[in-house]
C-alpha cells in the first residue's frame, strides 16, 4: 500500500516526540491525524510541519484520556478521515520530579498513573479495533525507560507510572500473540529534545520521528521491542532490524566497496535501484559514508 493511501493516527502527536514523528510521516507522504485537548498546541503543530504537507494533516480537539472522550474523538476522527491504517502512541510526559513518596499524596500518584497508564489504555481500547484485523496495519507504542530504574531522587512516581506502561505493553504482546496488525514498541532510554533544547546523548525528535516512520512504513515486524539507548541506535536498532531479507541483500551489495556505479547500468535499472534505496533508507539517519553512492536520489 503506498504511503499516500495510509492514514496514521498519532496519539500524543502535539508533544515533543509526537511532533517530530508527525513531520516525518507527512514528509514521507503519509496522511496524519492528531487529537489533542489543547487547540493551541494543534495550531503550533500545523505551523511546525512542512508547508507543502499541511493538507495531509488532520487535527481534532478531543480528550483520549477518558473512555467517553476517546469514543467521541474516534467518531470525529472517522468522520474526518474515513479510515485509519496505522497508529502510533506517544502519550504521557517525559519528566516528573515531585519528591520522595512520603512527601506525596494519593492524588499525586493517581495523576501520574492516569497520565502515563490510563490514557495509554483508554486510547488503545478505543482505537485498536480500527487496525486490529488488518495485516498491513501497525500499532506502535513509544515508551520511556524510566520504569526500569529510579532516574534520580524525587522521581519515584515517574518510575511507577512508566513501569505500569511498560507492563501494559508486555501484556498486550502476550495476550494477543496472533493479532493480524503489527504490534511493536519503541522503548527510549534517553532524553528526546528539539534541536534548540538538546543535551549530550539526547535524541533529536526529528531523527526519532524519521526512524519510527521507517518502522511504520515497513510493516514486516511484530511483537518486538526496539530499545534505543543513544542516537546511533536509531539506525542500528530501528532501521537495520526492520529490513526484510530482500532489502538486507540490497543494502549489503550497494554499501560494499565493490558496489557498481549507476553509470554502469541502464537507465531503467538505475530507476529501480533509486526506488528501492529510497524505500529502505532515511537520508537524515543513514551512514554518510554511503550517502555519496546514492546522492542522485536526494537532489
PDB file of C-alpha atoms in Angstrom:
ATOM      1  CA  UNK A   1       0.000   0.000   0.000  1.00  0.00           C
ATOM      2  CA  UNK A   2       1.520   3.382  -0.964  1.00  0.00           C
ATOM      3  CA  UNK A   3       2.083   5.885   1.819  1.00  0.00           C
ATOM      4  CA  UNK A   4      -0.411   8.251   0.231  1.00  0.00           C
ATOM      5  CA  UNK A   5      -3.174   5.724   0.939  1.00  0.00           C
ATOM      6  CA  UNK A   6      -2.227   5.274   4.589  1.00  0.00           C
ATOM      7  CA  UNK A   7      -3.683   7.327   7.429  1.00  0.00           C
ATOM      8  CA  UNK A   8      -1.675   7.389  10.665  1.00  0.00           C
ATOM      9  CA  UNK A   9      -3.273   8.379  13.959  1.00  0.00           C
ATOM     10  CA  UNK A  10      -0.510   9.951  16.054  1.00  0.00           C
ATOM     11  CA  UNK A  11      -1.651   9.827  19.696  1.00  0.00           C
ATOM     12  CA  UNK A  12       0.401  12.423  21.547  1.00  0.00           C
ATOM     13  CA  UNK A  13       1.293  13.949  18.195  1.00  0.00           C
ATOM     14  CA  UNK A  14       1.359  17.505  19.537  1.00  0.00           C
ATOM     15  CA  UNK A  15       4.164  16.774  22.033  1.00  0.00           C
ATOM     16  CA  UNK A  16       7.934  16.845  21.611  1.00  0.00           C
ATOM     17  CA  UNK A  17       8.242  13.231  20.476  1.00  0.00           C
ATOM     18  CA  UNK A  18       4.987  13.306  18.558  1.00  0.00           C
ATOM     19  CA  UNK A  19       5.696  16.478  16.591  1.00  0.00           C
ATOM     20  CA  UNK A  20       8.919  15.039  15.179  1.00  0.00           C
ATOM     21  CA  UNK A  21       7.031  11.917  14.193  1.00  0.00           C
ATOM     22  CA  UNK A  22       4.166  13.821  12.579  1.00  0.00           C
ATOM     23  CA  UNK A  23       6.545  15.908  10.478  1.00  0.00           C
ATOM     24  CA  UNK A  24       8.461  12.822   9.334  1.00  0.00           C
ATOM     25  CA  UNK A  25       5.294  10.934   8.429  1.00  0.00           C
ATOM     26  CA  UNK A  26       3.951  13.849   6.413  1.00  0.00           C
ATOM     27  CA  UNK A  27       7.287  14.325   4.644  1.00  0.00           C
ATOM     28  CA  UNK A  28       7.154  10.668   3.590  1.00  0.00           C
ATOM     29  CA  UNK A  29       3.713  11.072   2.057  1.00  0.00           C
ATOM     30  CA  UNK A  30       1.501   9.658   4.823  1.00  0.00           C
ATOM     31  CA  UNK A  31      -1.743  11.295   5.846  1.00  0.00           C
ATOM     32  CA  UNK A  32      -1.707  12.023   9.593  1.00  0.00           C
ATOM     33  CA  UNK A  33      -4.377  12.728  12.201  1.00  0.00           C
ATOM     34  CA  UNK A  34      -3.646  14.207  15.632  1.00  0.00           C
ATOM     35  CA  UNK A  35      -6.026  14.545  18.588  1.00  0.00           C
ATOM     36  CA  UNK A  36      -5.329  16.959  21.446  1.00  0.00           C
ATOM     37  CA  UNK A  37      -7.299  18.682  24.180  1.00  0.00           C
ATOM     38  CA  UNK A  38      -5.353  21.901  23.530  1.00  0.00           C
ATOM     39  CA  UNK A  39      -6.232  23.649  20.273  1.00  0.00           C
ATOM     40  CA  UNK A  40      -3.228  25.981  20.607  1.00  0.00           C
ATOM     41  CA  UNK A  41      -0.849  23.003  20.546  1.00  0.00           C
ATOM     42  CA  UNK A  42      -2.532  21.775  17.392  1.00  0.00           C
ATOM     43  CA  UNK A  43      -2.026  25.178  15.801  1.00  0.00           C
ATOM     44  CA  UNK A  44       1.674  25.127  16.742  1.00  0.00           C
ATOM     45  CA  UNK A  45       1.970  21.671  15.221  1.00  0.00           C
ATOM     46  CA  UNK A  46       0.371  22.844  11.992  1.00  0.00           C
ATOM     47  CA  UNK A  47       2.842  25.724  11.768  1.00  0.00           C
ATOM     48  CA  UNK A  48       5.753  23.345  12.508  1.00  0.00           C
ATOM     49  CA  UNK A  49       5.239  20.804   9.719  1.00  0.00           C
ATOM     50  CA  UNK A  50       6.446  21.359   6.162  1.00  0.00           C
ATOM     51  CA  UNK A  51       4.147  23.865   4.406  1.00  0.00           C
ATOM     52  CA  UNK A  52       3.545  21.608   1.409  1.00  0.00           C
ATOM     53  CA  UNK A  53       2.257  18.779   3.646  1.00  0.00           C
ATOM     54  CA  UNK A  54      -0.303  20.680   5.714  1.00  0.00           C
ATOM     55  CA  UNK A  55      -3.202  19.497   3.581  1.00  0.00           C
ATOM     56  CA  UNK A  56      -2.446  15.924   4.692  1.00  0.00           C
ATOM     57  CA  UNK A  57      -2.658  16.814   8.404  1.00  0.00           C
ATOM     58  CA  UNK A  58      -5.990  16.484  10.195  1.00  0.00           C
ATOM     59  CA  UNK A  59      -6.243  17.944  13.698  1.00  0.00           C
ATOM     60  CA  UNK A  60      -9.078  17.206  16.104  1.00  0.00           C
ATOM     61  CA  UNK A  61      -9.753  18.752  19.504  1.00  0.00           C
ATOM     62  CA  UNK A  62     -10.634  15.924  21.877  1.00  0.00           C
ATOM     63  CA  UNK A  63      -9.713  14.037  25.036  1.00  0.00           C
ATOM     64  CA  UNK A  64      -8.411  10.481  24.612  1.00  0.00           C
ATOM     65  CA  UNK A  65      -7.746  10.164  28.347  1.00  0.00           C
ATOM     66  CA  UNK A  66     -11.309   9.179  29.260  1.00  0.00           C
ATOM     67  CA  UNK A  67     -13.465   6.418  27.805  1.00  0.00           C
ATOM     68  CA  UNK A  68     -16.252   8.785  26.831  1.00  0.00           C
ATOM     69  CA  UNK A  69     -13.835  11.337  25.392  1.00  0.00           C
ATOM     70  CA  UNK A  70     -11.897   8.714  23.442  1.00  0.00           C
ATOM     71  CA  UNK A  71     -15.090   7.353  21.887  1.00  0.00           C
ATOM     72  CA  UNK A  72     -16.192  10.842  20.882  1.00  0.00           C
ATOM     73  CA  UNK A  73     -12.750  11.545  19.434  1.00  0.00           C
ATOM     74  CA  UNK A  74     -12.866   8.284  17.467  1.00  0.00           C
ATOM     75  CA  UNK A  75     -16.184   9.176  15.874  1.00  0.00           C
ATOM     76  CA  UNK A  76     -14.892  12.646  14.973  1.00  0.00           C
ATOM     77  CA  UNK A  77     -11.740  11.061  13.552  1.00  0.00           C
ATOM     78  CA  UNK A  78     -13.590   8.582  11.349  1.00  0.00           C
ATOM     79  CA  UNK A  79     -15.904  11.323  10.113  1.00  0.00           C
ATOM     80  CA  UNK A  80     -12.888  13.453   9.171  1.00  0.00           C
ATOM     81  CA  UNK A  81     -10.572  10.870   7.576  1.00  0.00           C
ATOM     82  CA  UNK A  82     -12.780   7.859   6.848  1.00  0.00           C
ATOM     83  CA  UNK A  83     -10.281   5.207   7.906  1.00  0.00           C
ATOM     84  CA  UNK A  84      -7.123   4.669   9.947  1.00  0.00           C
ATOM     85  CA  UNK A  85      -4.409   2.274   8.772  1.00  0.00           C
ATOM     86  CA  UNK A  86      -1.732   2.854  11.426  1.00  0.00           C
ATOM     87  CA  UNK A  87      -1.500   4.137  14.999  1.00  0.00           C
ATOM     88  CA  UNK A  88       1.497   5.443  16.940  1.00  0.00           C
ATOM     89  CA  UNK A  89       1.030   6.185  20.651  1.00  0.00           C
ATOM     90  CA  UNK A  90       3.425   8.514  22.482  1.00  0.00           C
ATOM     91  CA  UNK A  91       1.113   9.680  25.252  1.00  0.00           C
ATOM     92  CA  UNK A  92       2.124  10.958  28.672  1.00  0.00           C
ATOM     93  CA  UNK A  93       5.013  13.123  29.818  1.00  0.00           C
ATOM     94  CA  UNK A  94       8.764  12.563  29.887  1.00  0.00           C
ATOM     95  CA  UNK A  95       9.656  14.019  33.296  1.00  0.00           C
ATOM     96  CA  UNK A  96       8.334  14.247  36.846  1.00  0.00           C
ATOM     97  CA  UNK A  97      10.296  15.078  39.990  1.00  0.00           C
ATOM     98  CA  UNK A  98       7.783  15.867  42.683  1.00  0.00           C
ATOM     99  CA  UNK A  99       9.798  14.439  45.554  1.00  0.00           C
ATOM    100  CA  UNK A 100      10.149  11.169  47.501  1.00  0.00           C
ATOM    101  CA  UNK A 101       6.981   9.091  48.079  1.00  0.00           C
ATOM    102  CA  UNK A 102       6.482  10.100  51.723  1.00  0.00           C
ATOM    103  CA  UNK A 103       6.038  13.730  50.634  1.00  0.00           C
ATOM    104  CA  UNK A 104       3.363  12.906  48.042  1.00  0.00           C
ATOM    105  CA  UNK A 105      -0.364  12.284  48.291  1.00  0.00           C
ATOM    106  CA  UNK A 106      -2.545   9.609  46.761  1.00  0.00           C
ATOM    107  CA  UNK A 107      -3.870  12.286  44.421  1.00  0.00           C
ATOM    108  CA  UNK A 108      -0.335  12.910  43.138  1.00  0.00           C
ATOM    109  CA  UNK A 109       0.167   9.216  42.413  1.00  0.00           C
ATOM    110  CA  UNK A 110      -3.221   8.950  40.731  1.00  0.00           C
ATOM    111  CA  UNK A 111      -2.387  11.879  38.457  1.00  0.00           C
ATOM    112  CA  UNK A 112       0.909  10.329  37.350  1.00  0.00           C
ATOM    113  CA  UNK A 113      -0.620   6.907  36.706  1.00  0.00           C
ATOM    114  CA  UNK A 114      -3.615   8.427  34.922  1.00  0.00           C
ATOM    115  CA  UNK A 115      -1.350  10.436  32.643  1.00  0.00           C
ATOM    116  CA  UNK A 116       1.062   7.629  31.800  1.00  0.00           C
ATOM    117  CA  UNK A 117      -1.009   4.451  32.012  1.00  0.00           C
ATOM    118  CA  UNK A 118      -4.723   5.206  31.950  1.00  0.00           C
ATOM    119  CA  UNK A 119      -4.556   7.387  28.826  1.00  0.00           C
ATOM    120  CA  UNK A 120      -2.487   4.732  27.043  1.00  0.00           C
ATOM    121  CA  UNK A 121      -5.012   2.030  27.973  1.00  0.00           C
ATOM    122  CA  UNK A 122      -8.143   4.037  27.198  1.00  0.00           C
ATOM    123  CA  UNK A 123      -6.881   5.196  23.806  1.00  0.00           C
ATOM    124  CA  UNK A 124      -5.693   1.689  22.916  1.00  0.00           C
ATOM    125  CA  UNK A 125      -9.106   0.241  23.813  1.00  0.00           C
ATOM    126  CA  UNK A 126     -10.869   2.814  21.650  1.00  0.00           C
ATOM    127  CA  UNK A 127      -8.630   2.826  18.578  1.00  0.00           C
ATOM    128  CA  UNK A 128      -7.075  -0.651  18.418  1.00  0.00           C
ATOM    129  CA  UNK A 129     -10.208  -2.170  16.800  1.00  0.00           C
ATOM    130  CA  UNK A 130      -9.659   0.159  13.818  1.00  0.00           C
ATOM    131  CA  UNK A 131      -6.446  -1.657  12.829  1.00  0.00           C
ATOM    132  CA  UNK A 132      -6.541  -4.970  14.680  1.00  0.00           C
ATOM    133  CA  UNK A 133      -7.607  -7.278  11.845  1.00  0.00           C
ATOM    134  CA  UNK A 134      -5.517  -5.791   9.027  1.00  0.00           C
ATOM    135  CA  UNK A 135      -2.104  -7.464   8.460  1.00  0.00           C
ATOM    136  CA  UNK A 136      -0.932  -4.326   6.638  1.00  0.00           C
ATOM    137  CA  UNK A 137      -1.685  -2.093   9.638  1.00  0.00           C
ATOM    138  CA  UNK A 138       0.532  -1.214  12.594  1.00  0.00           C
ATOM    139  CA  UNK A 139       0.123  -0.143  16.224  1.00  0.00           C
ATOM    140  CA  UNK A 140       3.345   1.217  17.708  1.00  0.00           C
ATOM    141  CA  UNK A 141       3.901   2.344  21.298  1.00  0.00           C
ATOM    142  CA  UNK A 142       6.691   4.814  22.090  1.00  0.00           C
ATOM    143  CA  UNK A 143       7.628   4.481  25.764  1.00  0.00           C
ATOM    144  CA  UNK A 144      10.415   5.578  28.095  1.00  0.00           C
ATOM    145  CA  UNK A 145      12.886   3.554  30.099  1.00  0.00           C
ATOM    146  CA  UNK A 146      12.212   5.338  33.389  1.00  0.00           C
ATOM    147  CA  UNK A 147      10.127   2.386  34.546  1.00  0.00           C
ATOM    148  CA  UNK A 148      13.196   0.187  34.904  1.00  0.00           C
ATOM    149  CA  UNK A 149      15.120   2.301  37.408  1.00  0.00           C
ATOM    150  CA  UNK A 150      14.967   5.372  39.625  1.00  0.00           C
ATOM    151  CA  UNK A 151      16.479   8.122  37.489  1.00  0.00           C
ATOM    152  CA  UNK A 152      17.342  10.345  40.447  1.00  0.00           C
ATOM    153  CA  UNK A 153      15.980  11.181  43.920  1.00  0.00           C
ATOM    154  CA  UNK A 154      12.449  12.526  43.809  1.00  0.00           C
ATOM    155  CA  UNK A 155      11.410  10.832  40.559  1.00  0.00           C
ATOM    156  CA  UNK A 156       9.888   7.733  42.136  1.00  0.00           C
ATOM    157  CA  UNK A 157       6.330   8.241  40.907  1.00  0.00           C
ATOM    158  CA  UNK A 158       7.665   8.663  37.372  1.00  0.00           C
ATOM    159  CA  UNK A 159       9.229   5.213  37.713  1.00  0.00           C
ATOM    160  CA  UNK A 160       5.943   3.769  38.985  1.00  0.00           C
ATOM    161  CA  UNK A 161       3.917   5.255  36.133  1.00  0.00           C
ATOM    162  CA  UNK A 162       6.443   4.378  33.437  1.00  0.00           C
ATOM    163  CA  UNK A 163       6.760   0.814  34.763  1.00  0.00           C
ATOM    164  CA  UNK A 164       2.987   0.449  34.528  1.00  0.00           C
ATOM    165  CA  UNK A 165       3.069   1.460  30.876  1.00  0.00           C
ATOM    166  CA  UNK A 166       5.918  -0.962  30.109  1.00  0.00           C
ATOM    167  CA  UNK A 167       3.969  -3.759  31.789  1.00  0.00           C
ATOM    168  CA  UNK A 168       0.848  -2.887  29.828  1.00  0.00           C
ATOM    169  CA  UNK A 169       2.751  -3.139  26.539  1.00  0.00           C
ATOM    170  CA  UNK A 170       4.136  -6.517  27.605  1.00  0.00           C
ATOM    171  CA  UNK A 171       0.640  -7.718  28.462  1.00  0.00           C
ATOM    172  CA  UNK A 172      -0.631  -6.741  25.012  1.00  0.00           C
ATOM    173  CA  UNK A 173       2.157  -8.620  23.241  1.00  0.00           C
ATOM    174  CA  UNK A 174       1.466 -11.767  25.256  1.00  0.00           C
ATOM    175  CA  UNK A 175      -2.340 -11.548  25.357  1.00  0.00           C
ATOM    176  CA  UNK A 176      -2.578 -11.014  21.595  1.00  0.00           C
ATOM    177  CA  UNK A 177       0.172 -13.199  20.076  1.00  0.00           C
ATOM    178  CA  UNK A 178      -1.731 -13.862  16.853  1.00  0.00           C
ATOM    179  CA  UNK A 179      -3.240 -10.451  16.185  1.00  0.00           C
ATOM    180  CA  UNK A 180      -3.121  -9.536  12.495  1.00  0.00           C
ATOM    181  CA  UNK A 181      -1.790  -5.982  12.743  1.00  0.00           C
ATOM    182  CA  UNK A 182       1.869  -5.378  13.553  1.00  0.00           C
ATOM    183  CA  UNK A 183       2.152  -4.587  17.279  1.00  0.00           C
ATOM    184  CA  UNK A 184       5.510  -3.073  18.302  1.00  0.00           C
ATOM    185  CA  UNK A 185       7.120  -0.943  20.997  1.00  0.00           C
ATOM    186  CA  UNK A 186       9.950   1.590  20.791  1.00  0.00           C
ATOM    187  CA  UNK A 187      11.499   1.993  24.253  1.00  0.00           C
ATOM    188  CA  UNK A 188      13.691   5.079  24.637  1.00  0.00           C
ATOM    189  CA  UNK A 189      16.287   5.017  27.404  1.00  0.00           C
ATOM    190  CA  UNK A 190      17.499   8.578  26.920  1.00  0.00           C
ATOM    191  CA  UNK A 191      16.146  12.084  26.537  1.00  0.00           C
ATOM    192  CA  UNK A 192      14.411  13.468  23.477  1.00  0.00           C
ATOM    193  CA  UNK A 193      14.609  17.117  22.543  1.00  0.00           C
ATOM    194  CA  UNK A 194      14.022  19.650  19.818  1.00  0.00           C
ATOM    195  CA  UNK A 195      17.156  20.973  18.048  1.00  0.00           C
ATOM    196  CA  UNK A 196      17.265  24.040  20.289  1.00  0.00           C
ATOM    197  CA  UNK A 197      16.917  22.001  23.502  1.00  0.00           C
ATOM    198  CA  UNK A 198      19.408  19.187  23.053  1.00  0.00           C
ATOM    199  CA  UNK A 199      21.756  17.722  25.674  1.00  0.00           C
ATOM    200  CA  UNK A 200      24.591  15.180  25.344  1.00  0.00           C
ATOM    201  CA  UNK A 201      23.197  11.783  24.379  1.00  0.00           C
ATOM    202  CA  UNK A 202      19.723  13.119  23.623  1.00  0.00           C
ATOM    203  CA  UNK A 203      17.772  12.095  20.546  1.00  0.00           C
ATOM    204  CA  UNK A 204      16.746  14.805  18.120  1.00  0.00           C
ATOM    205  CA  UNK A 205      12.979  14.448  17.868  1.00  0.00           C
ATOM    206  CA  UNK A 206      13.228  14.803  14.079  1.00  0.00           C
ATOM    207  CA  UNK A 207      15.659  11.876  13.819  1.00  0.00           C
ATOM    208  CA  UNK A 208      13.485   9.791  16.128  1.00  0.00           C
ATOM    209  CA  UNK A 209      10.454  10.652  14.026  1.00  0.00           C
ATOM    210  CA  UNK A 210      12.161   9.517  10.840  1.00  0.00           C
ATOM    211  CA  UNK A 211      13.271   6.247  12.437  1.00  0.00           C
ATOM    212  CA  UNK A 212       9.769   5.443  13.708  1.00  0.00           C
ATOM    213  CA  UNK A 213       8.360   6.416  10.314  1.00  0.00           C
ATOM    214  CA  UNK A 214      10.674   3.828   8.755  1.00  0.00           C
ATOM    215  CA  UNK A 215       9.286   1.219  11.154  1.00  0.00           C
ATOM    216  CA  UNK A 216       5.694   2.134  10.316  1.00  0.00           C
ATOM    217  CA  UNK A 217       6.483   2.201   6.608  1.00  0.00           C
ATOM    218  CA  UNK A 218       7.812  -1.369   6.587  1.00  0.00           C
ATOM    219  CA  UNK A 219       5.192  -3.430   8.445  1.00  0.00           C
ATOM    220  CA  UNK A 220       7.136  -6.698   8.414  1.00  0.00           C
ATOM    221  CA  UNK A 221       7.967  -6.921  12.132  1.00  0.00           C
ATOM    222  CA  UNK A 222       5.584  -7.564  15.017  1.00  0.00           C
ATOM    223  CA  UNK A 223       5.580  -8.158  18.770  1.00  0.00           C
ATOM    224  CA  UNK A 224       9.046  -6.635  19.023  1.00  0.00           C
ATOM    225  CA  UNK A 225      10.583  -4.164  21.472  1.00  0.00           C
ATOM    226  CA  UNK A 226      13.113  -1.813  19.881  1.00  0.00           C
ATOM    227  CA  UNK A 227      15.313  -0.402  22.659  1.00  0.00           C
ATOM    228  CA  UNK A 228      17.022   2.913  21.919  1.00  0.00           C
ATOM    229  CA  UNK A 229      19.867   3.876  24.271  1.00  0.00           C
ATOM    230  CA  UNK A 230      21.631   6.521  22.163  1.00  0.00           C
ATOM    231  CA  UNK A 231      21.303   8.329  18.813  1.00  0.00           C
ATOM    232  CA  UNK A 232      23.290   5.645  16.970  1.00  0.00           C
ATOM    233  CA  UNK A 233      20.644   3.082  17.901  1.00  0.00           C
ATOM    234  CA  UNK A 234      18.114   4.835  15.698  1.00  0.00           C
ATOM    235  CA  UNK A 235      19.930   3.355  12.715  1.00  0.00           C
ATOM    236  CA  UNK A 236      21.281   0.080  14.061  1.00  0.00           C
ATOM    237  CA  UNK A 237      18.221  -0.934  16.076  1.00  0.00           C
ATOM    238  CA  UNK A 238      15.268   0.532  14.189  1.00  0.00           C
ATOM    239  CA  UNK A 239      16.321   0.939  10.575  1.00  0.00           C
ATOM    240  CA  UNK A 240      18.540  -2.092  10.046  1.00  0.00           C
ATOM    241  CA  UNK A 241      16.427  -4.506  12.114  1.00  0.00           C
ATOM    242  CA  UNK A 242      13.308  -3.682  10.131  1.00  0.00           C
ATOM    243  CA  UNK A 243      14.871  -4.523   6.770  1.00  0.00           C
ATOM    244  CA  UNK A 244      13.342  -7.643   5.299  1.00  0.00           C
ATOM    245  CA  UNK A 245      15.557 -10.259   3.670  1.00  0.00           C
ATOM    246  CA  UNK A 246      15.487  -8.732   0.210  1.00  0.00           C
ATOM    247  CA  UNK A 247      16.329  -5.261   1.464  1.00  0.00           C
ATOM    248  CA  UNK A 248      19.214  -6.646   3.511  1.00  0.00           C
ATOM    249  CA  UNK A 249      20.689  -8.139   0.343  1.00  0.00           C
ATOM    250  CA  UNK A 250      20.282  -4.821  -1.463  1.00  0.00           C
ATOM    251  CA  UNK A 251      21.824  -2.877   1.427  1.00  0.00           C
ATOM    252  CA  UNK A 252      24.810  -5.242   1.624  1.00  0.00           C
ATOM    253  CA  UNK A 253      25.556  -5.125  -2.089  1.00  0.00           C
ATOM    254  CA  UNK A 254      25.196  -1.406  -2.557  1.00  0.00           C
ATOM    255  CA  UNK A 255      27.094  -0.305   0.518  1.00  0.00           C
ATOM    256  CA  UNK A 256      30.086  -2.542  -0.201  1.00  0.00           C
ATOM    257  CA  UNK A 257      33.356  -1.155  -1.506  1.00  0.00           C
ATOM    258  CA  UNK A 258      32.848  -3.031  -4.782  1.00  0.00           C
ATOM    259  CA  UNK A 259      29.393  -1.632  -5.420  1.00  0.00           C
ATOM    260  CA  UNK A 260      28.942  -0.666  -9.092  1.00  0.00           C
ATOM    261  CA  UNK A 261      28.149   2.910 -10.005  1.00  0.00           C
ATOM    262  CA  UNK A 262      24.885   3.892 -11.575  1.00  0.00           C
ATOM    263  CA  UNK A 263      26.640   4.795 -14.827  1.00  0.00           C
ATOM    264  CA  UNK A 264      27.415   1.109 -15.349  1.00  0.00           C
ATOM    265  CA  UNK A 265      23.721   0.263 -15.594  1.00  0.00           C
ATOM    266  CA  UNK A 266      20.889   1.079 -17.870  1.00  0.00           C
ATOM    267  CA  UNK A 267      18.599   3.960 -17.027  1.00  0.00           C
ATOM    268  CA  UNK A 268      15.818   1.512 -16.222  1.00  0.00           C
ATOM    269  CA  UNK A 269      17.933  -0.341 -13.671  1.00  0.00           C
ATOM    270  CA  UNK A 270      19.067   2.972 -12.226  1.00  0.00           C
ATOM    271  CA  UNK A 271      15.463   3.912 -11.529  1.00  0.00           C
ATOM    272  CA  UNK A 272      14.868   0.564  -9.834  1.00  0.00           C
ATOM    273  CA  UNK A 273      17.927   0.990  -7.596  1.00  0.00           C
ATOM    274  CA  UNK A 274      16.882   4.510  -6.624  1.00  0.00           C
ATOM    275  CA  UNK A 275      13.347   3.350  -5.865  1.00  0.00           C
ATOM    276  CA  UNK A 276      14.456   0.586  -3.518  1.00  0.00           C
ATOM    277  CA  UNK A 277      17.054   2.737  -1.807  1.00  0.00           C
ATOM    278  CA  UNK A 278      14.532   5.474  -1.134  1.00  0.00           C
ATOM    279  CA  UNK A 279      12.098   2.836   0.124  1.00  0.00           C
ATOM    280  CA  UNK A 280      14.513   1.286   2.605  1.00  0.00           C
ATOM    281  CA  UNK A 281      16.574   4.284   3.731  1.00  0.00           C
ATOM    282  CA  UNK A 282      16.309   7.591   5.549  1.00  0.00           C
ATOM    283  CA  UNK A 283      18.733  10.252   4.260  1.00  0.00           C
ATOM    284  CA  UNK A 284      18.879  12.045   7.625  1.00  0.00           C
ATOM    285  CA  UNK A 285      19.934   8.926   9.546  1.00  0.00           C
ATOM    286  CA  UNK A 286      21.822   6.744   7.076  1.00  0.00           C
ATOM    287  CA  UNK A 287      25.592   6.470   7.362  1.00  0.00           C
ATOM    288  CA  UNK A 288      27.061   9.460   5.464  1.00  0.00           C
ATOM    289  CA  UNK A 289      29.921   7.259   4.247  1.00  0.00           C
ATOM    290  CA  UNK A 290      27.401   5.564   1.970  1.00  0.00           C
ATOM    291  CA  UNK A 291      25.335   8.571   1.046  1.00  0.00           C
ATOM    292  CA  UNK A 292      27.539   9.651  -1.879  1.00  0.00           C
ATOM    293  CA  UNK A 293      26.718   6.441  -3.717  1.00  0.00           C
ATOM    294  CA  UNK A 294      23.080   7.494  -3.907  1.00  0.00           C
ATOM    295  CA  UNK A 295      23.293  11.276  -3.877  1.00  0.00           C
ATOM    296  CA  UNK A 296      21.300  11.408  -7.078  1.00  0.00           C
ATOM    297  CA  UNK A 297      18.321  10.185  -5.039  1.00  0.00           C
ATOM    298  CA  UNK A 298      18.213  13.233  -2.814  1.00  0.00           C
ATOM    299  CA  UNK A 299      18.909  16.166  -5.105  1.00  0.00           C
TER     300      UNK A 299
END
